[in-house]
């Protein structure tokens, strides 16, 4: 297997690449070659690849998924694509949605087109999100649930998700789609709630909690997500969608309490801020399909996973401090 990982210098992509190149016995043999295609936006960082960056079977290509020539050339040399490259932060999509539509929708279409035209069959795994279902007042969405995205981010992800499935139906491309819940773990850019709160607390700063903190999310350790990706690659079926959950639903207020405890801080460190416009109240996916068909189950209990994540940020200040400083510098990334 020769795998092209788009967005492989981001949070989830870099974890996937590290795990593909350091397979442990239970995950089976690694691929013959892994290529990362990443534009190194503010969220991409080659350092995220760790020791895998120097692996003999890794190639790094600094390029854009919107570049059809680059993508076509790469497709000729790969039989598998795991497509993670995206603009991924909802708040940024509210500020300015253009890059989201460009990268997430048009970038995905550029890759799909190249995959269809490749000189050999390509398996295309598209990484989507639970946010495409929109807010779920009660129960959990199966894969057949209609999509009702609310933010420019989730709408652009829904567009790319449907495009991917359309390339299966129209062109017979072996497309598989995963829709996962909120990931957490090491190397997550410190703008998302878990690393933002941890790094603020480690710097003695307050944490901003949206509205009344009642919004509910399911939490999935990035290692569990990457194991699910590998299961879908190995045994998933073409044209199928697989929800991936972590089995830990928490309101943002409950999550804040867990992070405060893990960082030995208290509620005085919380600042209540105006709610995000269009903020979905709850996401919840029914992940019984991947459990029953592919034997997936999350292995990381949330409290242990969170404690290990806090420890990682505590001991990797050199990784995140420059990112936080750049965020605060006018004109910084
Ligand atoms: P991330 O923001 O950490 O990483 C995205 C990566 O894509 C970065 O390395 C960036 O440089 C790269 N990229 C952006 N635009 C590009 C372009 N035009 N061409 C090439 N590379 C480009 O994101 P993440 O959290 O690792 O998420 C990865 C994928 O998983 C995304 O598709 C996201 O929608 C999806 N997802 C993430 C979560 C989560 O909780 N993080 C949950 C559900 C789904």
Short mmCIF file of C-alpha atoms and ligand atoms in Angstrom, two decimals:
data_model
loop_
_atom_site.label_atom_id
_atom_site.label_comp_id
_atom_site.label_asym_id
_atom_site.label_seq_id
_atom_site.Cartn_x
_atom_site.Cartn_y
_atom_site.Cartn_z
CA UNK A 1 0.00 0.00 0.00
CA UNK A 2 1.29 3.47 -0.95
CA UNK A 3 -0.59 6.08 1.03
CA UNK A 4 -1.00 9.77 0.33
CA UNK A 5 -2.00 11.59 3.53
CA UNK A 6 -3.29 15.09 2.87
CA UNK A 7 -3.03 17.40 5.88
CA UNK A 8 -0.43 15.04 7.36
CA UNK A 9 1.30 17.88 9.22
CA UNK A 10 -1.88 18.74 11.13
CA UNK A 11 -3.14 17.35 14.42
CA UNK A 12 -4.89 14.14 13.32
CA UNK A 13 -2.90 13.61 10.11
CA UNK A 14 0.44 13.70 11.90
CA UNK A 15 -0.80 11.19 14.47
CA UNK A 16 -1.94 8.92 11.65
CA UNK A 17 1.44 9.19 9.89
CA UNK A 18 3.36 8.49 13.11
CA UNK A 19 1.19 5.45 13.76
CA UNK A 20 1.42 4.16 10.15
CA UNK A 21 5.20 4.31 10.31
CA UNK A 22 5.58 2.85 13.80
CA UNK A 23 3.04 0.06 13.64
CA UNK A 24 2.70 -2.08 16.71
CA UNK A 25 1.88 -5.74 16.40
CA UNK A 26 -1.88 -5.28 16.83
CA UNK A 27 -2.13 -2.77 13.97
CA UNK A 28 -0.53 -5.03 11.34
CA UNK A 29 2.30 -4.20 8.95
CA UNK A 30 2.78 -0.60 7.88
CA UNK A 31 2.38 0.67 4.31
CA UNK A 32 5.19 0.47 1.74
CA UNK A 33 5.32 4.24 1.45
CA UNK A 34 3.64 7.26 3.04
CA UNK A 35 3.57 10.69 1.41
CA UNK A 36 2.37 13.75 3.29
CA UNK A 37 0.88 16.51 1.16
CA UNK A 38 0.46 19.62 3.28
CA UNK A 39 0.29 23.34 2.53
CA UNK A 40 1.66 24.16 6.01
CA UNK A 41 -1.02 26.71 6.85
CA UNK A 42 -0.98 28.18 10.37
CA UNK A 43 -2.29 24.76 11.57
CA UNK A 44 0.36 22.64 9.82
CA UNK A 45 3.72 22.01 11.40
CA UNK A 46 6.39 19.56 10.21
CA UNK A 47 7.52 19.17 13.82
CA UNK A 48 4.23 17.33 14.44
CA UNK A 49 5.65 14.36 12.54
CA UNK A 50 8.24 13.81 15.28
CA UNK A 51 10.73 11.07 14.54
CA UNK A 52 8.56 9.85 11.62
CA UNK A 53 9.76 12.95 9.72
CA UNK A 54 13.06 11.13 9.06
CA UNK A 55 11.57 7.71 8.33
CA UNK A 56 12.92 6.10 5.15
CA UNK A 57 9.38 5.38 3.92
CA UNK A 58 8.12 8.96 4.42
CA UNK A 59 8.13 11.66 1.80
CA UNK A 60 6.98 15.20 2.60
CA UNK A 61 5.52 17.37 -0.14
CA UNK A 62 4.88 21.02 0.67
CA UNK A 63 1.92 21.66 -1.61
CA UNK A 64 -1.71 22.62 -1.88
CA UNK A 65 -4.59 20.22 -2.55
CA UNK A 66 -5.99 22.92 -4.86
CA UNK A 67 -2.96 22.48 -7.14
CA UNK A 68 -4.33 20.01 -9.72
CA UNK A 69 -0.94 19.45 -11.38
CA UNK A 70 0.77 18.56 -8.11
CA UNK A 71 -2.12 16.34 -6.98
CA UNK A 72 -2.30 14.51 -10.33
CA UNK A 73 1.42 13.79 -10.28
CA UNK A 74 1.21 12.41 -6.74
CA UNK A 75 -1.85 10.27 -7.49
CA UNK A 76 0.11 8.36 -10.15
CA UNK A 77 2.36 7.03 -7.42
CA UNK A 78 -0.23 6.12 -4.74
CA UNK A 79 -3.05 3.59 -4.47
CA UNK A 80 -4.58 4.97 -1.25
CA UNK A 81 -5.53 8.48 -0.14
CA UNK A 82 -6.44 9.49 3.39
CA UNK A 83 -7.80 12.99 2.97
CA UNK A 84 -7.54 15.10 6.10
CA UNK A 85 -6.37 18.47 4.73
CA UNK A 86 -8.92 21.09 5.65
CA UNK A 87 -9.56 24.42 7.23
CA UNK A 88 -10.82 23.01 10.50
CA UNK A 89 -11.68 25.72 13.02
CA UNK A 90 -15.37 26.72 13.25
CA UNK A 91 -14.65 30.16 14.77
CA UNK A 92 -12.36 31.08 11.87
CA UNK A 93 -15.06 30.02 9.40
CA UNK A 94 -17.46 32.49 11.03
CA UNK A 95 -14.86 35.27 10.70
CA UNK A 96 -14.15 34.47 7.06
CA UNK A 97 -15.51 31.43 5.23
CA UNK A 98 -13.77 31.74 1.86
CA UNK A 99 -10.73 29.56 2.57
CA UNK A 100 -13.09 26.92 3.98
CA UNK A 101 -15.07 26.62 0.77
CA UNK A 102 -11.88 26.72 -1.32
CA UNK A 103 -9.89 24.09 0.57
CA UNK A 104 -12.65 21.88 1.92
CA UNK A 105 -14.94 21.77 -1.10
CA UNK A 106 -12.83 22.65 -4.16
CA UNK A 107 -9.66 21.07 -2.74
CA UNK A 108 -11.52 17.81 -2.14
CA UNK A 109 -12.98 17.89 -5.64
CA UNK A 110 -9.48 18.44 -7.07
CA UNK A 111 -8.24 15.32 -5.27
CA UNK A 112 -11.27 13.24 -6.29
CA UNK A 113 -10.85 14.21 -9.92
CA UNK A 114 -7.17 13.20 -9.83
CA UNK A 115 -8.07 9.90 -8.14
CA UNK A 116 -10.63 9.06 -10.85
CA UNK A 117 -8.07 9.82 -13.57
CA UNK A 118 -5.20 7.89 -11.94
CA UNK A 119 -3.73 5.10 -14.10
CA UNK A 120 -4.67 2.50 -11.44
CA UNK A 121 -7.51 2.00 -8.90
CA UNK A 122 -7.33 4.31 -5.88
CA UNK A 123 -8.99 3.88 -2.48
CA UNK A 124 -10.04 7.31 -1.22
CA UNK A 125 -10.81 7.69 2.49
CA UNK A 126 -12.44 11.04 3.18
CA UNK A 127 -12.31 12.28 6.77
CA UNK A 128 -15.55 14.08 7.50
CA UNK A 129 -17.06 15.15 10.82
CA UNK A 130 -20.07 14.60 13.08
CA UNK A 131 -20.81 18.31 12.58
CA UNK A 132 -22.28 17.61 9.12
CA UNK A 133 -25.42 16.21 10.81
CA UNK A 134 -26.04 19.53 12.57
CA UNK A 135 -27.43 19.77 16.07
CA UNK A 136 -28.94 16.55 17.46
CA UNK A 137 -31.45 17.35 20.24
CA UNK A 138 -31.85 13.73 21.36
CA UNK A 139 -30.58 10.28 20.43
CA UNK A 140 -27.68 9.69 18.02
CA UNK A 141 -27.46 10.01 14.22
CA UNK A 142 -26.88 6.86 12.15
CA UNK A 143 -24.96 7.27 8.90
CA UNK A 144 -28.25 7.46 6.94
CA UNK A 145 -29.35 10.63 8.78
CA UNK A 146 -29.78 13.69 6.51
CA UNK A 147 -27.03 16.31 6.71
CA UNK A 148 -27.96 19.70 8.20
CA UNK A 149 -24.74 21.65 8.81
CA UNK A 150 -24.99 25.00 10.60
CA UNK A 151 -21.59 26.72 10.33
CA UNK A 152 -19.60 27.66 7.21
CA UNK A 153 -17.05 25.05 8.38
CA UNK A 154 -19.55 22.21 8.69
CA UNK A 155 -21.32 23.25 5.47
CA UNK A 156 -18.01 23.08 3.57
CA UNK A 157 -17.30 19.68 5.15
CA UNK A 158 -20.80 18.46 4.21
CA UNK A 159 -20.14 19.61 0.65
CA UNK A 160 -16.87 17.67 0.49
CA UNK A 161 -18.45 14.61 2.14
CA UNK A 162 -21.26 14.55 -0.46
CA UNK A 163 -18.82 15.19 -3.31
CA UNK A 164 -16.75 12.21 -2.21
CA UNK A 165 -19.81 9.96 -2.14
CA UNK A 166 -20.91 11.33 -5.53
CA UNK A 167 -17.57 10.29 -7.05
CA UNK A 168 -18.29 6.77 -5.86
CA UNK A 169 -21.80 6.73 -7.32
CA UNK A 170 -20.92 8.51 -10.58
CA UNK A 171 -17.42 7.21 -11.31
CA UNK A 172 -17.24 4.01 -9.25
CA UNK A 173 -14.27 5.39 -7.26
CA UNK A 174 -13.60 3.38 -4.08
CA UNK A 175 -14.61 6.14 -1.67
CA UNK A 176 -15.06 5.56 2.05
CA UNK A 177 -16.12 8.30 4.46
CA UNK A 178 -15.67 8.57 8.22
CA UNK A 179 -17.61 11.06 10.35
CA UNK A 180 -15.93 11.36 13.72
CA UNK A 181 -16.64 13.31 16.87
CA UNK A 182 -14.37 15.85 18.62
CA UNK A 183 -10.76 14.66 18.81
CA UNK A 184 -8.35 15.49 21.60
CA UNK A 185 -4.74 14.53 22.34
CA UNK A 186 -1.18 15.82 21.85
CA UNK A 187 -0.13 18.14 19.01
CA UNK A 188 -3.55 19.81 18.67
CA UNK A 189 -3.22 23.46 17.66
CA UNK A 190 -3.93 25.64 20.72
CA UNK A 191 -7.07 27.27 19.31
CA UNK A 192 -9.40 24.30 19.85
CA UNK A 193 -11.12 24.10 23.24
CA UNK A 194 -9.02 21.38 24.94
CA UNK A 195 -5.51 22.69 24.09
CA UNK A 196 -6.68 26.33 24.35
CA UNK A 197 -7.92 25.80 27.89
CA UNK A 198 -4.89 23.73 28.93
CA UNK A 199 -2.33 26.20 27.54
CA UNK A 200 -4.20 29.19 29.03
CA UNK A 201 -4.22 27.53 32.46
CA UNK A 202 -0.54 26.55 32.17
CA UNK A 203 0.19 30.25 31.52
CA UNK A 204 -1.98 31.39 34.45
CA UNK A 205 -4.61 32.87 32.10
CA UNK A 206 -8.42 32.49 32.34
CA UNK A 207 -10.29 30.19 29.96
CA UNK A 208 -13.17 31.52 27.79
CA UNK A 209 -16.35 29.43 28.13
CA UNK A 210 -19.03 30.08 25.49
CA UNK A 211 -22.52 31.03 26.73
CA UNK A 212 -23.79 28.87 29.57
CA UNK A 213 -21.46 25.97 28.67
CA UNK A 214 -24.44 23.66 28.02
CA UNK A 215 -23.31 22.60 24.51
CA UNK A 216 -22.67 18.88 24.35
CA UNK A 217 -19.93 17.10 22.42
CA UNK A 218 -18.62 13.54 22.24
CA UNK A 219 -14.87 13.20 22.91
CA UNK A 220 -12.62 10.86 20.94
CA UNK A 221 -8.92 10.31 21.62
CA UNK A 222 -6.90 10.93 18.45
CA UNK A 223 -5.27 7.49 18.77
CA UNK A 224 -8.69 5.81 18.78
CA UNK A 225 -9.69 7.85 15.74
CA UNK A 226 -6.54 6.82 13.85
CA UNK A 227 -7.19 3.17 14.70
CA UNK A 228 -10.70 3.56 13.27
CA UNK A 229 -9.22 5.08 10.10
CA UNK A 230 -6.96 2.06 9.68
CA UNK A 231 -9.88 -0.34 10.21
CA UNK A 232 -11.90 1.43 7.51
CA UNK A 233 -8.91 1.39 5.15
CA UNK A 234 -8.33 -2.32 5.71
CA UNK A 235 -11.87 -3.72 5.86
CA UNK A 236 -14.32 -0.92 5.11
CA UNK A 237 -16.61 -1.16 2.11
CA UNK A 238 -16.53 1.15 -0.93
CA UNK A 239 -19.27 3.77 -0.91
CA UNK A 240 -19.93 3.40 2.81
CA UNK A 241 -19.94 5.97 5.60
CA UNK A 242 -18.72 5.07 9.09
CA UNK A 243 -19.43 7.19 12.16
CA UNK A 244 -16.63 7.15 14.73
CA UNK A 245 -17.38 8.07 18.35
CA UNK A 246 -15.37 8.21 21.54
CA UNK A 247 -18.17 7.18 23.91
CA UNK A 248 -17.73 10.20 26.19
CA UNK A 249 -20.45 12.83 25.93
CA UNK A 250 -19.81 15.95 27.99
CA UNK A 251 -21.27 19.44 28.12
CA UNK A 252 -18.63 22.13 27.65
CA UNK A 253 -19.18 23.01 31.30
CA UNK A 254 -18.43 19.42 32.35
CA UNK A 255 -15.40 19.38 30.05
CA UNK A 256 -14.19 22.65 31.59
CA UNK A 257 -14.53 21.12 35.08
CA UNK A 258 -12.43 18.11 34.01
CA UNK A 259 -9.73 20.33 32.48
CA UNK A 260 -9.67 22.62 35.53
CA UNK A 261 -9.22 19.57 37.79
CA UNK A 262 -6.50 18.08 35.57
CA UNK A 263 -4.65 21.43 35.60
CA UNK A 264 -5.25 21.97 39.35
CA UNK A 265 -7.19 25.19 38.65
CA UNK A 266 -10.69 26.26 39.73
CA UNK A 267 -13.81 28.02 38.48
CA UNK A 268 -12.31 31.46 39.28
CA UNK A 269 -10.17 30.83 36.19
CA UNK A 270 -13.25 30.70 33.93
CA UNK A 271 -14.44 33.73 31.96
CA UNK A 272 -17.93 33.46 30.47
CA UNK A 273 -17.98 34.91 26.95
CA UNK A 274 -20.76 35.62 24.42
CA UNK A 275 -21.88 32.49 22.63
CA UNK A 276 -20.68 31.62 19.14
CA UNK A 277 -23.36 32.47 16.51
CA UNK A 278 -25.18 29.39 15.21
CA UNK A 279 -23.58 27.26 17.94
CA UNK A 280 -24.98 23.72 17.64
CA UNK A 281 -26.37 22.53 20.98
CA UNK A 282 -25.34 18.89 20.68
CA UNK A 283 -23.59 16.46 18.37
CA UNK A 284 -24.02 12.73 18.73
CA UNK A 285 -23.21 9.93 16.31
CA UNK A 286 -24.40 6.35 16.47
CA UNK A 287 -21.17 4.40 15.84
CA UNK A 288 -22.65 0.88 16.10
CA UNK A 289 -21.93 0.25 12.36
CA UNK A 290 -18.13 0.50 12.70
CA UNK A 291 -18.32 -1.42 15.97
CA UNK A 292 -20.39 -4.28 14.51
CA UNK A 293 -18.77 -4.44 11.04
CA UNK A 294 -15.14 -3.65 11.82
CA UNK A 295 -14.78 -4.39 15.54
CA UNK A 296 -14.00 -0.78 16.50
CA UNK A 297 -14.26 0.34 20.12
CA UNK A 298 -12.50 3.29 21.72
CA UNK A 299 -9.68 2.18 24.04
CA UNK A 300 -8.89 5.48 25.76
CA UNK A 301 -10.97 6.35 28.84
CA UNK A 302 -11.51 10.10 28.76
CA UNK A 303 -10.09 11.04 32.16
CA UNK A 304 -6.84 9.11 31.59
CA UNK A 305 -6.57 10.43 28.03
CA UNK A 306 -7.11 13.98 29.26
CA UNK A 307 -4.56 13.62 32.08
CA UNK A 308 -1.97 12.35 29.59
CA UNK A 309 -2.82 15.22 27.22
CA UNK A 310 -2.36 17.80 30.01
CA UNK A 311 0.99 16.17 30.86
CA UNK A 312 2.02 16.37 27.21
CA UNK A 313 1.27 20.12 27.03
CA UNK A 314 3.03 20.61 30.40
CA UNK A 315 6.19 18.95 29.05
CA UNK A 316 6.06 20.34 25.49
CA UNK A 317 5.95 24.10 26.07
CA UNK A 318 8.58 24.56 23.35
CA UNK A 319 6.04 23.16 20.86
CA UNK A 320 3.08 25.36 21.76
CA UNK A 321 4.50 28.60 23.20
CA UNK A 322 5.65 29.95 19.80
CA UNK A 323 2.21 29.13 18.35
CA UNK A 324 0.44 30.99 21.16
CA UNK A 325 2.82 33.96 20.83
CA UNK A 326 2.32 34.11 17.05
CA UNK A 327 -1.46 34.11 17.62
CA UNK A 328 -1.12 37.18 19.85
CA UNK A 329 1.22 39.12 17.56
CA UNK A 330 -0.64 41.49 15.21
CA UNK A 331 -0.24 39.91 11.80
CA UNK A 332 0.95 36.69 13.46
CA UNK A 333 -0.32 33.34 12.21
P1 LIG B 1 -5.72 20.67 11.54
O1 LIG B 1 -6.28 22.05 11.32
O2 LIG B 1 -4.90 20.40 12.75
O3 LIG B 1 -4.83 20.24 10.28
C1 LIG B 1 -5.21 20.52 8.96
C2 LIG B 1 -3.99 20.33 8.08
O4 LIG B 1 -4.37 20.55 6.72
C3 LIG B 1 -2.83 21.30 8.38
O5 LIG B 1 -1.61 20.60 8.45
C4 LIG B 1 -2.85 22.27 7.21
O6 LIG B 1 -1.58 22.81 6.92
C5 LIG B 1 -3.38 21.36 6.10
N1 LIG B 1 -4.02 22.12 5.02
C6 LIG B 1 -4.96 23.09 5.14
N2 LIG B 1 -5.28 23.56 3.93
C7 LIG B 1 -4.57 22.85 3.03
C8 LIG B 1 -4.50 22.85 1.61
N3 LIG B 1 -5.24 23.71 0.87
N4 LIG B 1 -3.68 21.98 1.01
C9 LIG B 1 -2.91 21.10 1.74
N5 LIG B 1 -2.92 21.08 3.09
C10 LIG B 1 -3.75 21.93 3.72
O7 LIG B 1 -6.98 19.70 11.46
P2 LIG B 1 -7.28 18.36 12.25
O8 LIG B 1 -7.90 18.69 13.54
O9 LIG B 1 -6.08 17.49 12.22
O10 LIG B 1 -8.41 17.74 11.32
C11 LIG B 1 -8.08 16.89 10.23
C12 LIG B 1 -9.35 16.52 9.50
O11 LIG B 1 -10.26 15.89 10.40
C13 LIG B 1 -10.09 17.72 8.90
O12 LIG B 1 -10.60 17.32 7.65
C14 LIG B 1 -11.23 17.96 9.89
O13 LIG B 1 -12.34 18.53 9.26
C15 LIG B 1 -11.51 16.54 10.37
N6 LIG B 1 -12.09 16.48 11.73
C16 LIG B 1 -11.40 16.97 12.79
C17 LIG B 1 -11.96 16.87 14.07
C18 LIG B 1 -11.23 17.35 15.29
O14 LIG B 1 -11.78 17.25 16.39
N7 LIG B 1 -10.01 17.88 15.18
C19 LIG B 1 -13.23 16.29 14.24
C20 LIG B 1 -13.91 15.83 13.11
C21 LIG B 1 -13.32 15.90 11.86
#
